[in-house]
Amino acid sequence: MRMLDRRWLPWALALVAVGVLIASQIVLPPLVANRIEEAFHEGYPDAEFIQVKVEAFPALKIITGRFDRLDLDARLFSQGGLKVDAFLVDAKKLKISPAALSKGVVQIDEVGDLQATVLIGEDSLNEYLWAKVDPARFMRIELTRDRARLVGEMNLFQRVLDLSLDGRFKVLGRTRVGFVVEQLAVEKLQIPKVLLDTVQSKWDLAMDFSELPVPVALQEVRLEEDSLYLFGTKWDGV
């Protein structure tokens, strides 16, 4: 009987190990994803929606902060004085500091690949414009797939004149995007380009994205109807 018990012992241990692996695979990913969501909510309490999904196999390596994949979907939160309508991240082969996470901070120490999309709606851009540059709300931003335009009115010699500034949004650095004026028209009359520098300094609409929930190096700007899309990847050295 003892010999039979010994013969079954390796099988019993193997079954226990398999059970632990299966249980960890079911329990750990959603548990840690929920903790990451809570950490993001603590950092961005005004966010209306935050969802995190993580993948790891075996799931036990999550204990050391290792993940095969992390997907983040955050909506309608403020950073740097600007409301972000959507922030989507797809990160692979990453390491998150367990010590920092236990304190409510998502600190990414390593990442193999990261693709991020930032969506800023036209309404959010206008609120930022009025708060930073135009508190009197003389101007507003209009976005189409082809162009970005500042339109409004100016009072000159007791006469109200229609004003429009055509331009484009451009990546100015790893975390900054700005509006570059390319053409100015008053009452549909095009103003000489020599005056554009003066206009540019007046309407310096620069946005800093260094406070995003996940650090992103911005690379591309794309316009759609009523929307500004920014695309980025991981920071060098991370």
Tab-separated table of C-alpha atoms in Angstrom:
chain	number	residue	atom	x	y	z
A	1	MET	CA	0.000	0.000	0.000
A	2	ARG	CA	2.864	2.380	0.849
A	3	MET	CA	4.558	1.588	-2.477
A	4	LEU	CA	1.309	2.382	-4.290
A	5	ASP	CA	1.041	5.700	-2.402
A	6	ARG	CA	4.598	6.616	-3.372
A	7	ARG	CA	3.903	5.728	-6.983
A	8	TRP	CA	0.946	8.121	-7.070
A	9	LEU	CA	2.745	10.951	-5.276
A	10	PRO	CA	4.368	12.474	-8.403
A	11	TRP	CA	1.007	12.358	-10.178
A	12	ALA	CA	-0.706	14.016	-7.238
A	13	LEU	CA	1.924	16.766	-7.132
A	14	ALA	CA	1.593	17.238	-10.876
A	15	LEU	CA	-2.178	17.571	-10.574
A	16	VAL	CA	-1.755	20.146	-7.802
A	17	ALA	CA	0.713	22.112	-9.934
A	18	VAL	CA	-1.643	22.029	-12.924
A	19	GLY	CA	-4.487	23.157	-10.681
A	20	VAL	CA	-2.428	26.079	-9.401
A	21	LEU	CA	-1.493	27.094	-12.949
A	22	ILE	CA	-5.081	26.927	-14.149
A	23	ALA	CA	-6.361	28.829	-11.136
A	24	SER	CA	-3.703	31.543	-11.522
A	25	GLN	CA	-4.483	31.847	-15.234
A	26	ILE	CA	-8.134	32.477	-14.414
A	27	VAL	CA	-7.712	34.687	-11.343
A	28	LEU	CA	-4.508	36.730	-11.699
A	29	PRO	CA	-4.985	38.638	-15.018
A	30	PRO	CA	-8.380	40.192	-14.178
A	31	LEU	CA	-7.293	40.812	-10.582
A	32	VAL	CA	-4.179	42.742	-11.601
A	33	ALA	CA	-5.998	44.489	-14.471
A	34	ASN	CA	-8.510	45.754	-11.930
A	35	ARG	CA	-5.661	47.041	-9.720
A	36	ILE	CA	-4.130	48.885	-12.697
A	37	GLU	CA	-7.522	50.425	-13.484
A	38	GLU	CA	-7.807	51.613	-9.881
A	39	ALA	CA	-4.336	53.173	-10.091
A	40	PHE	CA	-5.281	55.036	-13.274
A	41	HIS	CA	-8.530	56.238	-11.678
A	42	GLU	CA	-6.539	57.555	-8.723
A	43	GLY	CA	-4.316	59.537	-11.079
A	44	TYR	CA	-7.198	60.714	-13.308
A	45	PRO	CA	-10.263	60.966	-11.062
A	46	ASP	CA	-12.305	62.827	-13.697
A	47	ALA	CA	-12.029	59.978	-16.250
A	48	GLU	CA	-15.447	58.745	-17.296
A	49	PHE	CA	-14.220	55.338	-18.447
A	50	ILE	CA	-11.043	53.312	-17.967
A	51	GLN	CA	-10.650	49.673	-18.993
A	52	VAL	CA	-7.496	47.585	-18.768
A	53	LYS	CA	-6.922	44.070	-20.090
A	54	VAL	CA	-3.727	42.102	-19.488
A	55	GLU	CA	-2.382	38.829	-20.832
A	56	ALA	CA	0.412	36.679	-19.443
A	57	PHE	CA	1.369	33.031	-19.802
A	58	PRO	CA	2.065	31.548	-17.425
A	59	ALA	CA	0.048	34.019	-15.369
A	60	LEU	CA	2.277	33.490	-12.326
A	61	LYS	CA	4.918	35.728	-13.924
A	62	ILE	CA	2.529	38.632	-13.291
A	63	ILE	CA	3.747	38.462	-9.687
A	64	THR	CA	7.139	39.701	-10.921
A	65	GLY	CA	5.485	42.418	-13.018
A	66	ARG	CA	5.908	40.649	-16.365
A	67	PHE	CA	3.114	40.809	-18.947
A	68	ASP	CA	2.784	39.565	-22.508
A	69	ARG	CA	0.291	42.288	-23.360
A	70	LEU	CA	-1.600	45.232	-21.893
A	71	ASP	CA	-4.540	47.013	-23.545
A	72	LEU	CA	-5.714	50.347	-22.129
A	73	ASP	CA	-8.867	52.199	-23.136
A	74	ALA	CA	-9.356	55.528	-21.313
A	75	ARG	CA	-12.067	58.048	-22.188
A	76	LEU	CA	-12.824	61.679	-21.323
A	77	PHE	CA	-10.118	62.643	-18.863
A	78	SER	CA	-8.017	65.778	-18.408
A	79	GLN	CA	-4.253	66.087	-18.743
A	80	GLY	CA	-2.210	69.246	-19.057
A	81	GLY	CA	-5.374	71.361	-19.060
A	82	LEU	CA	-6.749	69.539	-22.116
A	83	LYS	CA	-9.620	67.070	-22.204
A	84	VAL	CA	-8.640	63.848	-23.979
A	85	ASP	CA	-11.623	62.187	-25.610
A	86	ALA	CA	-9.920	58.809	-25.979
A	87	PHE	CA	-6.535	57.270	-25.228
A	88	LEU	CA	-5.867	53.762	-26.535
A	89	VAL	CA	-2.699	51.786	-25.820
A	90	ASP	CA	-1.578	48.371	-27.036
A	91	ALA	CA	1.661	47.390	-25.260
A	92	LYS	CA	3.530	44.095	-25.591
A	93	LYS	CA	6.298	42.383	-23.626
A	94	LEU	CA	6.272	44.823	-20.747
A	95	LYS	CA	7.309	44.984	-17.125
A	96	ILE	CA	5.374	46.994	-14.557
A	97	SER	CA	6.924	47.693	-11.160
A	98	PRO	CA	4.987	45.645	-8.552
A	99	ALA	CA	6.275	47.917	-5.770
A	100	ALA	CA	4.974	51.046	-7.499
A	101	LEU	CA	1.662	49.379	-8.359
A	102	SER	CA	1.143	48.447	-4.704
A	103	LYS	CA	1.298	52.210	-4.004
A	104	GLY	CA	-1.216	53.041	-6.722
A	105	VAL	CA	1.293	54.042	-9.413
A	106	VAL	CA	1.604	52.380	-12.835
A	107	GLN	CA	5.344	52.505	-13.561
A	108	ILE	CA	6.390	50.804	-16.799
A	109	ASP	CA	10.039	49.794	-16.513
A	110	GLU	CA	10.317	47.922	-19.824
A	111	VAL	CA	8.217	47.540	-22.970
A	112	GLY	CA	8.958	45.644	-26.152
A	113	ASP	CA	6.423	47.371	-28.383
A	114	LEU	CA	3.829	50.070	-27.778
A	115	GLN	CA	1.294	51.645	-30.092
A	116	ALA	CA	-0.897	54.479	-28.834
A	117	THR	CA	-3.709	56.606	-30.230
A	118	VAL	CA	-4.860	59.912	-28.734
A	119	LEU	CA	-8.187	61.395	-29.854
A	120	ILE	CA	-8.998	65.059	-29.243
A	121	GLY	CA	-12.427	66.230	-30.361
A	122	GLU	CA	-13.096	69.642	-31.870
A	123	ASP	CA	-15.077	70.734	-28.794
A	124	SER	CA	-12.193	69.786	-26.492
A	125	LEU	CA	-9.732	71.714	-28.667
A	126	ASN	CA	-11.925	74.816	-28.548
A	127	GLU	CA	-12.231	74.671	-24.768
A	128	TYR	CA	-8.423	74.477	-24.584
A	129	LEU	CA	-8.063	77.366	-27.067
A	130	TRP	CA	-10.392	79.592	-25.067
A	131	ALA	CA	-8.738	78.715	-21.759
A	132	LYS	CA	-5.143	79.224	-22.931
A	133	VAL	CA	-5.188	81.755	-25.765
A	134	ASP	CA	-8.603	83.316	-26.345
A	135	PRO	CA	-10.594	83.843	-23.119
A	136	ALA	CA	-12.905	86.262	-24.948
A	137	ARG	CA	-13.811	83.430	-27.345
A	138	PHE	CA	-13.399	85.486	-30.495
A	139	MET	CA	-12.079	82.447	-32.389
A	140	ARG	CA	-12.944	78.801	-32.767
A	141	ILE	CA	-11.285	75.782	-34.363
A	142	GLU	CA	-12.843	73.912	-37.265
A	143	LEU	CA	-11.426	70.541	-38.274
A	144	THR	CA	-11.978	68.637	-41.504
A	145	ARG	CA	-10.054	65.816	-43.085
A	146	ASP	CA	-8.211	68.304	-45.301
A	147	ARG	CA	-7.429	71.184	-42.983
A	148	ALA	CA	-7.461	72.852	-39.604
A	149	ARG	CA	-8.801	76.385	-39.451
A	150	LEU	CA	-9.206	79.078	-36.817
A	151	VAL	CA	-12.200	81.242	-37.665
A	152	GLY	CA	-13.733	84.227	-35.910
A	153	GLU	CA	-13.968	87.962	-35.800
A	154	MET	CA	-11.755	90.902	-34.958
A	155	ASN	CA	-12.723	94.467	-34.103
A	156	LEU	CA	-10.706	97.021	-36.053
A	157	PHE	CA	-11.530	100.748	-36.056
A	158	GLN	CA	-15.033	99.992	-34.756
A	159	ARG	CA	-15.619	97.554	-37.570
A	160	VAL	CA	-16.067	93.822	-37.095
A	161	LEU	CA	-14.015	91.867	-39.626
A	162	ASP	CA	-14.137	88.172	-40.445
A	163	LEU	CA	-10.819	86.448	-39.723
A	164	SER	CA	-9.560	82.993	-40.665
A	165	LEU	CA	-6.237	81.268	-40.105
A	166	ASP	CA	-5.545	78.114	-42.076
A	167	GLY	CA	-2.831	75.803	-40.800
A	168	ARG	CA	-1.922	72.355	-39.608
A	169	PHE	CA	-1.186	70.561	-36.392
A	170	LYS	CA	2.402	69.374	-36.140
A	171	VAL	CA	4.405	67.214	-33.709
A	172	LEU	CA	6.888	69.606	-32.070
A	173	GLY	CA	8.648	67.062	-29.861
A	174	ARG	CA	8.085	63.730	-28.182
A	175	THR	CA	5.181	65.071	-26.132
A	176	ARG	CA	4.136	68.351	-27.789
A	177	VAL	CA	1.808	69.220	-30.656
A	178	GLY	CA	1.219	72.718	-31.989
A	179	PHE	CA	-0.851	74.601	-34.538
A	180	VAL	CA	1.263	76.099	-37.323
A	181	VAL	CA	-0.345	79.000	-39.212
A	182	GLU	CA	0.117	78.777	-42.985
A	183	GLN	CA	-2.352	81.340	-44.297
A	184	LEU	CA	-4.191	84.324	-42.846
A	185	ALA	CA	-7.196	85.990	-44.402
A	186	VAL	CA	-9.181	89.032	-43.269
A	187	GLU	CA	-12.523	89.613	-44.995
A	188	LYS	CA	-11.416	86.919	-47.480
A	189	LEU	CA	-8.321	88.978	-48.376
A	190	GLN	CA	-5.098	86.999	-48.023
A	191	ILE	CA	-2.518	88.672	-45.752
A	192	PRO	CA	1.186	88.656	-46.793
A	193	LYS	CA	3.212	85.790	-45.343
A	194	VAL	CA	5.633	88.238	-43.744
A	195	LEU	CA	2.968	88.872	-41.085
A	196	LEU	CA	2.420	85.195	-40.267
A	197	ASP	CA	5.140	85.091	-37.586
A	198	THR	CA	3.352	87.841	-35.676
A	199	VAL	CA	0.056	86.000	-35.985
A	200	GLN	CA	1.689	82.710	-34.978
A	201	SER	CA	3.017	84.221	-31.751
A	202	LYS	CA	-0.448	85.553	-30.955
A	203	TRP	CA	-2.213	82.243	-31.584
A	204	ASP	CA	0.409	79.893	-30.186
A	205	LEU	CA	-1.797	76.856	-29.596
A	206	ALA	CA	0.658	74.271	-28.245
A	207	MET	CA	-0.416	71.178	-26.322
A	208	ASP	CA	1.744	69.110	-23.985
A	209	PHE	CA	0.941	65.405	-23.622
A	210	SER	CA	3.611	64.531	-21.060
A	211	GLU	CA	0.945	63.749	-18.443
A	212	LEU	CA	-0.769	60.898	-20.294
A	213	PRO	CA	-1.425	57.766	-18.187
A	214	VAL	CA	1.269	55.919	-20.171
A	215	PRO	CA	4.353	57.763	-21.535
A	216	VAL	CA	4.102	58.052	-25.310
A	217	ALA	CA	6.494	59.460	-27.912
A	218	LEU	CA	4.248	61.215	-30.432
A	219	GLN	CA	5.053	60.635	-34.091
A	220	GLU	CA	2.108	61.484	-36.333
A	221	VAL	CA	-0.895	63.817	-36.529
A	222	ARG	CA	-3.985	63.053	-38.573
A	223	LEU	CA	-7.151	65.081	-39.088
A	224	GLU	CA	-10.651	63.720	-39.458
A	225	GLU	CA	-14.016	65.466	-39.451
A	226	ASP	CA	-14.322	67.211	-36.053
A	227	SER	CA	-11.389	65.219	-34.641
A	228	LEU	CA	-7.621	65.344	-34.169
A	229	TYR	CA	-5.788	62.010	-33.950
A	230	LEU	CA	-2.273	61.617	-32.582
A	231	PHE	CA	-0.277	58.417	-32.975
A	232	GLY	CA	2.727	57.442	-30.898
A	233	THR	CA	4.980	54.663	-29.764
A	234	LYS	CA	7.223	53.843	-26.816
A	235	TRP	CA	9.844	56.224	-25.493
A	236	ASP	CA	13.434	55.446	-26.443
A	237	GLY	CA	15.189	53.714	-23.588
A	238	VAL	CA	12.039	52.189	-22.071
